[in-house]
Structures are given as structure tokens and as C-alpha cells.
mmCIF file of C-alpha atoms in Angstrom:
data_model
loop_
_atom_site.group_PDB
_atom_site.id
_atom_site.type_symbol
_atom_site.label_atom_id
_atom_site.label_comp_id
_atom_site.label_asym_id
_atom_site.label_seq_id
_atom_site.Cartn_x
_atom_site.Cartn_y
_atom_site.Cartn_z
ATOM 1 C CA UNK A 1 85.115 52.824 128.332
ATOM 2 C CA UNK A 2 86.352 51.142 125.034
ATOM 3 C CA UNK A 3 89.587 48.976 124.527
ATOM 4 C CA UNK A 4 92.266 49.497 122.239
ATOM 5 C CA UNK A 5 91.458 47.132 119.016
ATOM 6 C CA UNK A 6 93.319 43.974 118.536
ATOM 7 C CA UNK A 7 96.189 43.562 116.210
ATOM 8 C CA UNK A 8 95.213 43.992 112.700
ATOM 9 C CA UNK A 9 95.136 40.787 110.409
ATOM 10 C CA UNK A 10 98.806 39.740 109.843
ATOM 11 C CA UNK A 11 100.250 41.877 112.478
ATOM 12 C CA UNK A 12 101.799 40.006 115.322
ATOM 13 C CA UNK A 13 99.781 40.090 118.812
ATOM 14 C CA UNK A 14 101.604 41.121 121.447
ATOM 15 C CA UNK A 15 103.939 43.653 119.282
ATOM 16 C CA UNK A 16 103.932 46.854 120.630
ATOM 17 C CA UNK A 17 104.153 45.653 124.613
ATOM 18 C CA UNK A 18 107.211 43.403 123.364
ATOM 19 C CA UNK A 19 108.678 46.435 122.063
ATOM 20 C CA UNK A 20 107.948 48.766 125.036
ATOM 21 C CA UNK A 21 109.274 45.645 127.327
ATOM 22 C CA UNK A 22 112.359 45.660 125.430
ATOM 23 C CA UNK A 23 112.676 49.768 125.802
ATOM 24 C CA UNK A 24 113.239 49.299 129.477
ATOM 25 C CA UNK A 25 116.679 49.560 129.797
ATOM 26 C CA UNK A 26 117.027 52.524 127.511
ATOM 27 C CA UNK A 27 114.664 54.155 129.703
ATOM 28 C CA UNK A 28 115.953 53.219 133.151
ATOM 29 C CA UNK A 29 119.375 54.808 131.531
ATOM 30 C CA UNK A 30 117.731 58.068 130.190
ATOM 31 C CA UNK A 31 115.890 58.329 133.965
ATOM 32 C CA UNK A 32 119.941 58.038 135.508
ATOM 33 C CA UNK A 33 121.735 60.283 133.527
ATOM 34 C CA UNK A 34 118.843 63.103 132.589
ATOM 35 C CA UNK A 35 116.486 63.171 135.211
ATOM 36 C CA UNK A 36 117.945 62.290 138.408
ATOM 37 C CA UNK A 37 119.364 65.568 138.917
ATOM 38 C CA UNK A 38 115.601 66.915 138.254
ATOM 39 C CA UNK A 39 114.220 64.580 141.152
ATOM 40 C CA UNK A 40 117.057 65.417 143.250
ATOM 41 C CA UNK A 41 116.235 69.065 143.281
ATOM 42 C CA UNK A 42 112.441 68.286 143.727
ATOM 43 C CA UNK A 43 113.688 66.271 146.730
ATOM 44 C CA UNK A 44 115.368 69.349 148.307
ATOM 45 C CA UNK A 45 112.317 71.420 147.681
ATOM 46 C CA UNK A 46 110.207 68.953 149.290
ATOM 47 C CA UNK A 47 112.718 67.766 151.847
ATOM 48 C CA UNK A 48 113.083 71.755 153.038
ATOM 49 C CA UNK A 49 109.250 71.773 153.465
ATOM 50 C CA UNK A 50 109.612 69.119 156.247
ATOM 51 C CA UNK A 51 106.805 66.693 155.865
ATOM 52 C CA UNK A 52 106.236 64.571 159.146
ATOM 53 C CA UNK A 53 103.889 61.785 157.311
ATOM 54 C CA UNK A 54 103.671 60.587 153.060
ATOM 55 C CA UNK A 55 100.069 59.460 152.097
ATOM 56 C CA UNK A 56 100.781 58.151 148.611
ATOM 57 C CA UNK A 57 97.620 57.946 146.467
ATOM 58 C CA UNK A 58 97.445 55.493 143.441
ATOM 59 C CA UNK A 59 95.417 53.449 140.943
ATOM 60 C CA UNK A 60 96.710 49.706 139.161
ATOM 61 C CA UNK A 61 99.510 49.322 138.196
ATOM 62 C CA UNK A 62 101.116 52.911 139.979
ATOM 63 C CA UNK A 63 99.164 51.946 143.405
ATOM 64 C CA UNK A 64 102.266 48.880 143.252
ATOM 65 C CA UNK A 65 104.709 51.421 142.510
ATOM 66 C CA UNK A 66 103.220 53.694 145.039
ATOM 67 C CA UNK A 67 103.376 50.934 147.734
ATOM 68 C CA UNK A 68 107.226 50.141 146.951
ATOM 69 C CA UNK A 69 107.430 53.805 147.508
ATOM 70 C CA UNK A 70 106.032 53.254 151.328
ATOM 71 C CA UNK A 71 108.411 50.596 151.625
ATOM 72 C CA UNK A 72 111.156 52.974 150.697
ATOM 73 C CA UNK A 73 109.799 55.881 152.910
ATOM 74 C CA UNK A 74 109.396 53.835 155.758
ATOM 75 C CA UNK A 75 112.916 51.847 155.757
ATOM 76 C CA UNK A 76 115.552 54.156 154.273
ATOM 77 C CA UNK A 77 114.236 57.348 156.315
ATOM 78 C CA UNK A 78 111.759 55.835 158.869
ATOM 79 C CA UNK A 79 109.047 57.946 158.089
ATOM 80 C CA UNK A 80 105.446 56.886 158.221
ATOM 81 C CA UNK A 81 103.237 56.312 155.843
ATOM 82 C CA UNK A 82 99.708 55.468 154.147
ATOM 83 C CA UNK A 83 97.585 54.463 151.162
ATOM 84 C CA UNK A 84 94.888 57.091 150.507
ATOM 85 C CA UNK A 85 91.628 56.024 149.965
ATOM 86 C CA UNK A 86 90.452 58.520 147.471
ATOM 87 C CA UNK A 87 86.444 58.274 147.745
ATOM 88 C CA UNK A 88 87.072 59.709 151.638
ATOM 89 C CA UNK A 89 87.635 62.866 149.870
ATOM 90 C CA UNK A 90 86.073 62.306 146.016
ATOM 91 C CA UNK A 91 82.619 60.612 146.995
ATOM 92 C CA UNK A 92 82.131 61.506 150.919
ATOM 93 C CA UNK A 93 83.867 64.924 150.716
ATOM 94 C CA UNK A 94 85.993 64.253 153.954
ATOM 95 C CA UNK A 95 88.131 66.981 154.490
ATOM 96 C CA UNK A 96 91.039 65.966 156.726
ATOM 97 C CA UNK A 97 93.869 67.994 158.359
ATOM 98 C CA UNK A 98 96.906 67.646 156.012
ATOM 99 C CA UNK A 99 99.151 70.294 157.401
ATOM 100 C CA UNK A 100 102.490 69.276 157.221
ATOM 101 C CA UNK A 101 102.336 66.114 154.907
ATOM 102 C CA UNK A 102 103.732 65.266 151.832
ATOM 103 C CA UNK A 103 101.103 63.821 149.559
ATOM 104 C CA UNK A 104 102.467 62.063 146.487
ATOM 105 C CA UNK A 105 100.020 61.002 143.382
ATOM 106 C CA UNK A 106 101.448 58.119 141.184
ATOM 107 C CA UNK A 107 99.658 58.226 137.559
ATOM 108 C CA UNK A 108 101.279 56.973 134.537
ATOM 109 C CA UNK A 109 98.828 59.508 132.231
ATOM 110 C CA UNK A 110 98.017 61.667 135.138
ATOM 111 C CA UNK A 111 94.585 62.238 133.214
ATOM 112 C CA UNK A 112 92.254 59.926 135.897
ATOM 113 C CA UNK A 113 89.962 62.251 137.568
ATOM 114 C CA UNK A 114 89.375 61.125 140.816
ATOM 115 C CA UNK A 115 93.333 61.345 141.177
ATOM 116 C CA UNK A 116 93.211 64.820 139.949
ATOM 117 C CA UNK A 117 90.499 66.083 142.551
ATOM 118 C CA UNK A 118 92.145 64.523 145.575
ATOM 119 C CA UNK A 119 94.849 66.092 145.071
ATOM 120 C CA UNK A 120 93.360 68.897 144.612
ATOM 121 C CA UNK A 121 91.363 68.774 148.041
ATOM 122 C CA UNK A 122 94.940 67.380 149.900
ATOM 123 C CA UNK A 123 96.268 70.891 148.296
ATOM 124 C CA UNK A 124 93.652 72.553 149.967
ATOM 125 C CA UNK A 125 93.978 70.689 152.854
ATOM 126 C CA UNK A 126 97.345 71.820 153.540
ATOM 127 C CA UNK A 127 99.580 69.050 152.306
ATOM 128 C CA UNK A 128 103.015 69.631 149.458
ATOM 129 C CA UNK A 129 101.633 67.792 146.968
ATOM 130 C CA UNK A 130 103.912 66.238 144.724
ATOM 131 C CA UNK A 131 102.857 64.244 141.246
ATOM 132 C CA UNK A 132 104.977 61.408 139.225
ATOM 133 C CA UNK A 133 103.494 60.970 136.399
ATOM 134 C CA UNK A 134 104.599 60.202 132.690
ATOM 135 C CA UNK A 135 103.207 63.347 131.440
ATOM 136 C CA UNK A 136 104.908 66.579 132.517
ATOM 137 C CA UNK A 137 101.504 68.257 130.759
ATOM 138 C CA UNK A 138 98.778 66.686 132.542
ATOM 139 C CA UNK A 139 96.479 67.509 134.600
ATOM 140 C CA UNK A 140 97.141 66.314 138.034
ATOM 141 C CA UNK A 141 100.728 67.854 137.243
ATOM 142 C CA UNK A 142 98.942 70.712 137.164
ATOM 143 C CA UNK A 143 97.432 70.780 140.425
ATOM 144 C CA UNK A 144 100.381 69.374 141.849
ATOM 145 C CA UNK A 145 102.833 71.713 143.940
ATOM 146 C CA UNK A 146 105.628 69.296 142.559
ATOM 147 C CA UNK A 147 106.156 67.403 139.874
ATOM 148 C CA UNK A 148 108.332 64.172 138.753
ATOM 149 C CA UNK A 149 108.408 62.882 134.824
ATOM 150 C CA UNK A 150 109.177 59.468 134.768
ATOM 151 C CA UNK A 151 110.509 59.813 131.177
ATOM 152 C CA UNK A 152 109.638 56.890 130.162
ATOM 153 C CA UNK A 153 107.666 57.941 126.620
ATOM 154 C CA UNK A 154 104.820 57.464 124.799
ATOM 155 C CA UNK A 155 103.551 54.108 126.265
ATOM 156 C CA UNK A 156 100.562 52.243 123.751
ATOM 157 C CA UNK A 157 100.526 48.942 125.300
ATOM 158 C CA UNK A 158 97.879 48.526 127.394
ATOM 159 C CA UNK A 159 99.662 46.580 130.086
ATOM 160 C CA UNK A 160 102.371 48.923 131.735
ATOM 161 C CA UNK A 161 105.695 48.226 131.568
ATOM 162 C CA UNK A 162 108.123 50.388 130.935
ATOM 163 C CA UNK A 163 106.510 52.916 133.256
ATOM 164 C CA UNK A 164 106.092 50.749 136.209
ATOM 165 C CA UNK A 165 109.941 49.983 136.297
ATOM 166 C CA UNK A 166 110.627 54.060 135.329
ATOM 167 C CA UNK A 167 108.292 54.569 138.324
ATOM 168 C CA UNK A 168 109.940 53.031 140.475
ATOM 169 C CA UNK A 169 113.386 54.104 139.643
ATOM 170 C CA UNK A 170 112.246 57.780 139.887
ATOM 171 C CA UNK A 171 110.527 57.293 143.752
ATOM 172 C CA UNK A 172 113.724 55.470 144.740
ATOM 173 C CA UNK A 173 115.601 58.611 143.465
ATOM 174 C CA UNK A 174 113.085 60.971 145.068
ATOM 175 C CA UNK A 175 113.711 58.879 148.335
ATOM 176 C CA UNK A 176 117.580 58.588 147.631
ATOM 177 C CA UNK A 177 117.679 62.482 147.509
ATOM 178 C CA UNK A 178 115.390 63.178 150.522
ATOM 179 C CA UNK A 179 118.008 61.429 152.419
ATOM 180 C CA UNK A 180 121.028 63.073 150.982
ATOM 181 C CA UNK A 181 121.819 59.600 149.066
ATOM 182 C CA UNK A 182 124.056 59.568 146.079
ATOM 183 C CA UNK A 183 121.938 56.881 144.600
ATOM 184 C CA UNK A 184 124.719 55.298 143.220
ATOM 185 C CA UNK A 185 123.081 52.006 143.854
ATOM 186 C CA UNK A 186 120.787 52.031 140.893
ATOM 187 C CA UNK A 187 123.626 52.401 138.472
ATOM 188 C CA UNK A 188 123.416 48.667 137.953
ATOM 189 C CA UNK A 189 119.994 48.499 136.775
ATOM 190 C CA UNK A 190 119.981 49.444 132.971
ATOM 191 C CA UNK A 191 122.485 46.650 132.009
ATOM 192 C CA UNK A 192 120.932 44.053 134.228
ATOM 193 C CA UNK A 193 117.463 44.859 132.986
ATOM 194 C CA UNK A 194 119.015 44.098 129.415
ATOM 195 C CA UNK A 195 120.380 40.706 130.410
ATOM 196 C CA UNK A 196 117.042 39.804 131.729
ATOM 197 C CA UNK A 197 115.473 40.533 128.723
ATOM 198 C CA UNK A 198 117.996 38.676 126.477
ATOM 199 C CA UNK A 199 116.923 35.611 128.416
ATOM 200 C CA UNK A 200 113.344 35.572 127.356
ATOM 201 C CA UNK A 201 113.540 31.890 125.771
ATOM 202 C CA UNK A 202 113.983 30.655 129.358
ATOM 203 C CA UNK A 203 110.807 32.284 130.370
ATOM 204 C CA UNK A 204 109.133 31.245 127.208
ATOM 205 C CA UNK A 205 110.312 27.868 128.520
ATOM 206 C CA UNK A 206 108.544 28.450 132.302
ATOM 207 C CA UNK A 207 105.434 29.789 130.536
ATOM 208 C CA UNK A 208 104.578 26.458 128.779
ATOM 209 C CA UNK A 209 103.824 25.315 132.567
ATOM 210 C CA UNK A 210 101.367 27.695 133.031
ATOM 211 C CA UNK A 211 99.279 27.571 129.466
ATOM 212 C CA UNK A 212 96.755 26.014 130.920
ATOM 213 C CA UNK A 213 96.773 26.882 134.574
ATOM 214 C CA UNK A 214 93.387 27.915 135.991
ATOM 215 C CA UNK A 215 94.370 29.885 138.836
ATOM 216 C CA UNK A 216 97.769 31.211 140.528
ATOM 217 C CA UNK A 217 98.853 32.408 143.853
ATOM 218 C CA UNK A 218 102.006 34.914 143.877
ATOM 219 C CA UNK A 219 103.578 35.620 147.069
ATOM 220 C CA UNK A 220 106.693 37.360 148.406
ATOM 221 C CA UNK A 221 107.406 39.580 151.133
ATOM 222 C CA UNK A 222 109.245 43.098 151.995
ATOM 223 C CA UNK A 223 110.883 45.155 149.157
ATOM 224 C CA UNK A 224 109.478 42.055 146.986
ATOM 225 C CA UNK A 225 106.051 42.834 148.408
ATOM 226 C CA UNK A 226 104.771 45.203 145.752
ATOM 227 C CA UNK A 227 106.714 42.566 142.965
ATOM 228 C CA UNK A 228 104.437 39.939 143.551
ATOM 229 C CA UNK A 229 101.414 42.477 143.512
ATOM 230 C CA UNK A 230 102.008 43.771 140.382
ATOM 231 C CA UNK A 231 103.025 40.292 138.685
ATOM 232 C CA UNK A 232 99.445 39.306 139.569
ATOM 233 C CA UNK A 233 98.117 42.214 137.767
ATOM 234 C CA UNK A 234 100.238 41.975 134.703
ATOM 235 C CA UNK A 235 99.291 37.957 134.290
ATOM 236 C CA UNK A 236 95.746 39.175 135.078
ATOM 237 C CA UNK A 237 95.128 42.026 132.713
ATOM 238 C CA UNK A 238 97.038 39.972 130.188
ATOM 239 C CA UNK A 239 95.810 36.595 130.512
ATOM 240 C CA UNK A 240 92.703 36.597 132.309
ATOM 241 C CA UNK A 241 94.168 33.521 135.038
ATOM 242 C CA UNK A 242 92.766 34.833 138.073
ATOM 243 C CA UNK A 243 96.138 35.505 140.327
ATOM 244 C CA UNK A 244 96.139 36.239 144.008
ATOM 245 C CA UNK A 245 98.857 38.086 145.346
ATOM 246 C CA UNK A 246 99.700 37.793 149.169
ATOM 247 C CA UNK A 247 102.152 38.683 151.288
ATOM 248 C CA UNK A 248 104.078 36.017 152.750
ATOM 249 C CA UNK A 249 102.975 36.407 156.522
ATOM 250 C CA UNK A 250 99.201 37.235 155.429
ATOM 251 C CA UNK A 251 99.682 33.653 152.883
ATOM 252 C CA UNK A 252 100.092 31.415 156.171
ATOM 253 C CA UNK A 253 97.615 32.903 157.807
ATOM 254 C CA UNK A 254 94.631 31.520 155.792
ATOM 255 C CA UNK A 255 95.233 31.324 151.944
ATOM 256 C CA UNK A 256 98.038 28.967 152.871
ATOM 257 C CA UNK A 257 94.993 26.110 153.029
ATOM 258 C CA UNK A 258 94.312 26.899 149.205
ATOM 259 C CA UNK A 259 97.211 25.881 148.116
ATOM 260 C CA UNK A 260 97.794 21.851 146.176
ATOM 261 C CA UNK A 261 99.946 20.636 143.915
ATOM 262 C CA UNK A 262 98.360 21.848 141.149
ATOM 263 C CA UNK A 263 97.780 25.570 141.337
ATOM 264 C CA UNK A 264 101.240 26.542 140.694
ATOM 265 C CA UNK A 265 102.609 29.322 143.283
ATOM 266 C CA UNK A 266 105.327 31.741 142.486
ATOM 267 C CA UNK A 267 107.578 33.219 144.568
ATOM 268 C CA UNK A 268 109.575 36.329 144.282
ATOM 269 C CA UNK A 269 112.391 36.449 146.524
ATOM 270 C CA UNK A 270 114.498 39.437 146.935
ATOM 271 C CA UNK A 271 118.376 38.913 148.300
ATOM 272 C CA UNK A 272 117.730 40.352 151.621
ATOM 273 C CA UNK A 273 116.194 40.480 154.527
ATOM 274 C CA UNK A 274 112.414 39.786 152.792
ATOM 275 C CA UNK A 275 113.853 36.812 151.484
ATOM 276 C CA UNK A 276 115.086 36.096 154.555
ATOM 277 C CA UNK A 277 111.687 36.350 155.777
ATOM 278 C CA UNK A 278 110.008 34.653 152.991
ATOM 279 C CA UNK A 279 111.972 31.250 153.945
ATOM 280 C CA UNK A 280 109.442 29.925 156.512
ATOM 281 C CA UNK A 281 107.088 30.586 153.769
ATOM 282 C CA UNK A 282 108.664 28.311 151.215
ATOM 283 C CA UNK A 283 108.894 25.821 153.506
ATOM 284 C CA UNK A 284 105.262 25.202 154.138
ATOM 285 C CA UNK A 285 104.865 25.590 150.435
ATOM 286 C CA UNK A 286 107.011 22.769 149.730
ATOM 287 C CA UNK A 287 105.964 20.652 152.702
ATOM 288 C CA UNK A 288 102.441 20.956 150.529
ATOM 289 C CA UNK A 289 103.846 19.804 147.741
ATOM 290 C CA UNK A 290 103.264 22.751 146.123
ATOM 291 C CA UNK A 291 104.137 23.759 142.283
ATOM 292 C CA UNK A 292 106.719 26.731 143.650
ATOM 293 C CA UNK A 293 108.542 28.463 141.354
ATOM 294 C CA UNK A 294 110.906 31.100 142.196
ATOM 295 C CA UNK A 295 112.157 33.735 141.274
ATOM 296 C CA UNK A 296 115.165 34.763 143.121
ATOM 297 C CA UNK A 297 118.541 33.828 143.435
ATOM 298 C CA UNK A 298 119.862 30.907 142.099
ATOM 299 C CA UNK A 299 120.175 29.128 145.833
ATOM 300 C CA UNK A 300 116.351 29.112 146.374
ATOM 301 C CA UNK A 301 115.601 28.458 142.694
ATOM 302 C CA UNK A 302 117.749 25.530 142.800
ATOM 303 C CA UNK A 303 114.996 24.251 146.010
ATOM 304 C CA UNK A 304 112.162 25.092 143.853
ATOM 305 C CA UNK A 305 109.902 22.751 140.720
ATOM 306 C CA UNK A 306 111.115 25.481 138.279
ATOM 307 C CA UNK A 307 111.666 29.233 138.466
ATOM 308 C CA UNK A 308 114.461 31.744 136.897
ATOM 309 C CA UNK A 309 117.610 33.160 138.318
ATOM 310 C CA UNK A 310 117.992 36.604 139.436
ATOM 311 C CA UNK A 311 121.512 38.364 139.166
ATOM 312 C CA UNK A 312 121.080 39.846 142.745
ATOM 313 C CA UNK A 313 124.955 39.746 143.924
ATOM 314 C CA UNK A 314 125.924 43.075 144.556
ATOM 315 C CA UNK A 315 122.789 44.675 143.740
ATOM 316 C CA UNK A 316 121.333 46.851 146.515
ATOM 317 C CA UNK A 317 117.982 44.764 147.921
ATOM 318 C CA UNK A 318 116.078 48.404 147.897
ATOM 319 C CA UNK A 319 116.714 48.241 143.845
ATOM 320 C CA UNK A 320 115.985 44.680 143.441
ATOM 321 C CA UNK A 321 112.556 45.268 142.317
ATOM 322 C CA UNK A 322 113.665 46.809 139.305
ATOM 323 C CA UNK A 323 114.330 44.127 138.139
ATOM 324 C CA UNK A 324 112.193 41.602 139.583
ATOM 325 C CA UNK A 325 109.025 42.329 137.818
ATOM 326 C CA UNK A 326 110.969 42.359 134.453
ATOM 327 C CA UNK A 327 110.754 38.531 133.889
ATOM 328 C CA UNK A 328 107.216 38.167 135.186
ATOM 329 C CA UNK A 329 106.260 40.775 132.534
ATOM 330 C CA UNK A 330 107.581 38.370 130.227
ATOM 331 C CA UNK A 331 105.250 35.697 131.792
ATOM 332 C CA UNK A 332 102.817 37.533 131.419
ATOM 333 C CA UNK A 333 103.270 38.207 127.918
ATOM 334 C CA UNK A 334 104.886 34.464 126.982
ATOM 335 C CA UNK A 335 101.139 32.743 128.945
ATOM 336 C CA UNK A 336 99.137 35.354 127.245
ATOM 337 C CA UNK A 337 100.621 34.591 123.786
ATOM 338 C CA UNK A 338 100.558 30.888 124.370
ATOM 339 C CA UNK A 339 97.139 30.974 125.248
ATOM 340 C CA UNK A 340 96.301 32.971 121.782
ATOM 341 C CA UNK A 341 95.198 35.973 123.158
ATOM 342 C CA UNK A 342 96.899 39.627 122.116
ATOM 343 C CA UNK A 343 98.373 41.123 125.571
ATOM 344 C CA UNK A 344 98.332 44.435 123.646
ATOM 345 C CA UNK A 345 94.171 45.165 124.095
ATOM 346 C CA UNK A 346 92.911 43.064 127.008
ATOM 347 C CA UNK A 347 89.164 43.011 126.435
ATOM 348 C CA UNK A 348 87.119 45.781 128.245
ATOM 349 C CA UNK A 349 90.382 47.495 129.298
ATOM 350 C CA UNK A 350 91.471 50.953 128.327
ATOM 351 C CA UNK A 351 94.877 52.949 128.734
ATOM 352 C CA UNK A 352 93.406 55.654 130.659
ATOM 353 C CA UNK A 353 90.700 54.604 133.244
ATOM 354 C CA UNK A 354 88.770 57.526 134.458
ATOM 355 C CA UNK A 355 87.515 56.414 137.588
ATOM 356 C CA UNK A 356 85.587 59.439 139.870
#
């Protein structure tokens, strides 16, 4: 496995995942208007097959997206769900009874092989399978009963962007039209994701905290959940600061005793009920003094060190993560910058990771 090469001599670093960053909006539009009809009819397909469980099967970056998905599944139509653990099938050659559920493979290149064979053997094993990918030609879309393009384009960046947030605006469509939704509650999300990114000096700002931070701890809870997750990645990938990611509930039970006023903690909080149930959480972190910055709406910022205002009024909290991530990607990118590395080829990384 090789990574991409740096940014030629002269070139800026960071250039191309700026630019795909800054494509997001475009692409969240082009996913509304072209292909939510497309998922809408894949969701009657599926929907008519009657699937009584989703195991969602991931990798990175689209194992976040996958687990906003269960989120999704599991509120909106109350249907349960699970995380596959692909070696069961791959590397031990279980061979479980999937009759009757919907199994749904989350790629952005759809090219890793150990993604490809299990869905293969959930095929065999009975279950609709049903791919979203970013490439309508590859090869677990070819296995696949269903497929889902994302639409998001050719993406060179290492670090994915655009395709997380096209992700998860396609599975929230998928969802929306299992449910007979009209998903009018994502029309909202190109124009917002463009203000966000016109604010990028005040995150430029908030990354000069974190230049020389040696570790950070990102927490939220419910729709934010998978937020926080993949904000940890990003800043990890990009970086190299070791993040930890928890769950609100799982950060006070344990972690919690980590935590000082130095290690800086972030905080996504989503207008809703999971930041509702985040609050308890952001007490203790303050009662330890904590570094807590937020990211949220402009109440709980306003409680916090430092963090960056959300426009959540009137946006739907299942869409909310949409948007979240985008200014965290731009943490990501402001630290990694800062620090003089070139977010574009993180060492030892490469775009497509063929794991068996």
C-alpha cells in the first residue's frame, strides 16, 4: 500500500481537499434535485421486499456514515439493526441465515475486497443486498442486488469529504423513501453547507488552539454520535493528534477520568433530543475544568472556552449531521496546515484500502 505523493514544490498543501471541501454544497444540491428520485425508487424496490432487520457493513470513513444510517433505521422506522463484522464471513467463513434482511454496503470506491466478498456471501445467504457507493461501475455494485450513487465525483483527496456528507444525504433519502417521506427536510442543507464554509476564518481562528495539542477527546451523543466519530478520524488521518471519540454516556463511564484542563475536548451537539442528552455530559466536563469547545448552537457555545455556532433553527435534528462534520473538516484541515503537514497524502495512507 503506497500513499498519494505530497504536493509538488510550489504547489499549495492541502489544495485539492480544500477544493473538494468547498464542492460540498454543489454536490449535496446535484444529490436533491438528480438523484433523489433514483433512491426513492430503490427504496420502493427494497421497501416491497420487506426486510425485518438492516446489517450495514462498512470501512473508515463510510462505517460513520453507515452508523448514522442505523441511527436513521432505528428512529424514523424502528427497525433493528447491526454493524457487520466482515471477517465472520471473509476470514472464518461463517455462513449465517440472512433470509429476509436488507444488507447495505457503504464504500466510497466500492473497490475494497473484503466488502465485495461479504456481500457476496450475505447474497448467498439470502439477504437484498443493496450498495452506496460513489462508483455506479464498481465492483461491489456489481454484486449488489441494489445500488445507490452518491454522485458526489471524482474524489483525489485522501481524506473524504465530500462523499461522507453525499453519503449521508443519500441513506437519509433511502430512509426518507422507505417510509413514504417527502424528504423535504434536507432541502436546507446545500445553502447552509455554503455558509459554513464561507466562515472558515473563524475555524482557522479555533484551530490555532489546537496547533500544538497532543491528544483530543471528541464526544457527542445520538444523531451527533457518528459526527464526533468521524471528526476524530478526519483530525486523525490528517494530523496525526491521536483523537478519541466517545459517546457521551460511554465518556462518563470511564474516559471521563482522562479528561484535564489541558487536553482540549470537543463537543458536537445536535439541536435535539441528543443534545438534550449530551447536557449532563457538559456539565461534568466543565465541573473538570475542561478545555470544551462546542459545536452546536449558539446557547451551549456561549457556556463553552471556545467553539463555533451551528445554524440549527429550523433544521430537522435527523439532517443536522450534514452539516455538523463540515466545520470539523475544516479543523482538520486548518490543524493539519498549521502544523505544516499536507492533509492531501497522509503518510502510509492510500485512497483505496484493500483490506481482505
Amino acid at each position: 500500500m503506497t500513499a498519494t505523493p505530497s504536493a509538488p514544490k510550489g504547489e499549495q498543501p492541502g489544495r485539492i481537499m480544500a477544493r473538494e471541501m468547498a464542492e460540498q454544497p454543489a454536490v449535496l444540491r446535484r444529490l436533491l434535485d438528480t438523484g433523489a428520485p433514483r433512491i426513492h425508487e430503490v427504496a420502493r424496490l427494497v421497501a416491497a421486499q420487506a426486510p425485518r432487520f438492516v446489517l450495514l457493513t462498512a470501512r473508515g470513513t463510510s462505517d460513520n456514515a453507515a452508523l448514522y444510517a442505523k441511527y436513521l433505521l432505528e428512529i424514523q422506522l424502528g427497525m433493528p439493526c447491526g454493524l457487520a463484522s466482515m471477517s465472520t464471513t471473509t476470514a472464518y467463513g461463517a455462513r449465517p441465515d440472512l433470509r429476509d434482511v436488507l444488507a447495505v454496503t457503504v464504500s466510497q470506491s466500492g473497490g475494497s475486497p473484503d466488502l465485495v466478498a461479504s456481500t457476496k456471501a450475505a447474497r448467498a445467504a439470502g439477504a437484498i443486498t443493496l450498495a452506496v457507493t460513489n462508483n455506479p461501475d464498481s465492483p461491489l455494485a456489481a454484486v449488489s442486488e441494489h445500488h445507490i450513487d452518491i454522485m458526489a465525483g471524482p474524489e483525489k483527496a485522501l481524506p473524504a469529504t465530500k462523499t461522507y456528507t453525499a453519503s449521508l444525504l443519500a441513506l437519509y433519502l433511502f430512509v426518507e423513501g422507505l417510509r413514504g417521506g417527502d424528504s423535504s427536510p434536507a432541502g436546507v442543507l446545500p445553502g447552509l453547507a455554503q455558509q459554513l464554509l464561507d466562515r472558515q476564518d473563524e475555524v482557522r481562528t479555533l484551530a490555532s488552539r489546537y496547533r500544538f495539542a497532543n491528544r483530543m477527546v471528541i464526544t457527542s451523543r445520538g444523531y451527533g454520535y457518528p459526527t464526533a466519530k468521524e471528526a476524530a478520524l478526519k483530525l486523525m488521518e490528517t494530523s496525526y493528534i491521536p483523537a478519541l471519540s466517545y459517546s457521551g454516556a460511554d465518556l462518563l463511564h470511564g474516559p471521563l477520568a482522562m479528561v484535564d484542563n489541558i487536553s482540549p475536548v470537543i463537543a458536537v451537539v445536535t439541536d435535539g433530543k441528543g443534545g438534550s442528552m449530551l447536557q449532563p455530559v457538559l456539565d461534568r466536563l466543565r465541573g473538570r475544568g475542561a478545555d470544551l469547545v462546542v459545536i452546536g448552537p449558539r446557547a451551549q457555545v456561549d457556556q463553552a472556552s471556545a467553539g463555533f455556532v451551528l445554524p440549527t433553527e429550523g433544521v430537522a435534528e435527523e439532517v443536522q449531521p450534514v452539516l455538523e462534520i463540515i466545520p470539523l473538516q475544516l479543523l482538520a484541515y486548518e490543524v493539519t496546515i498549521a502544523r505544516g503537514q499536507d492533509p492531501d497524502a497522509p503518510r502510509a495512507l492510500a485512497k483505496v484500502t484493500e483490506t481482505h
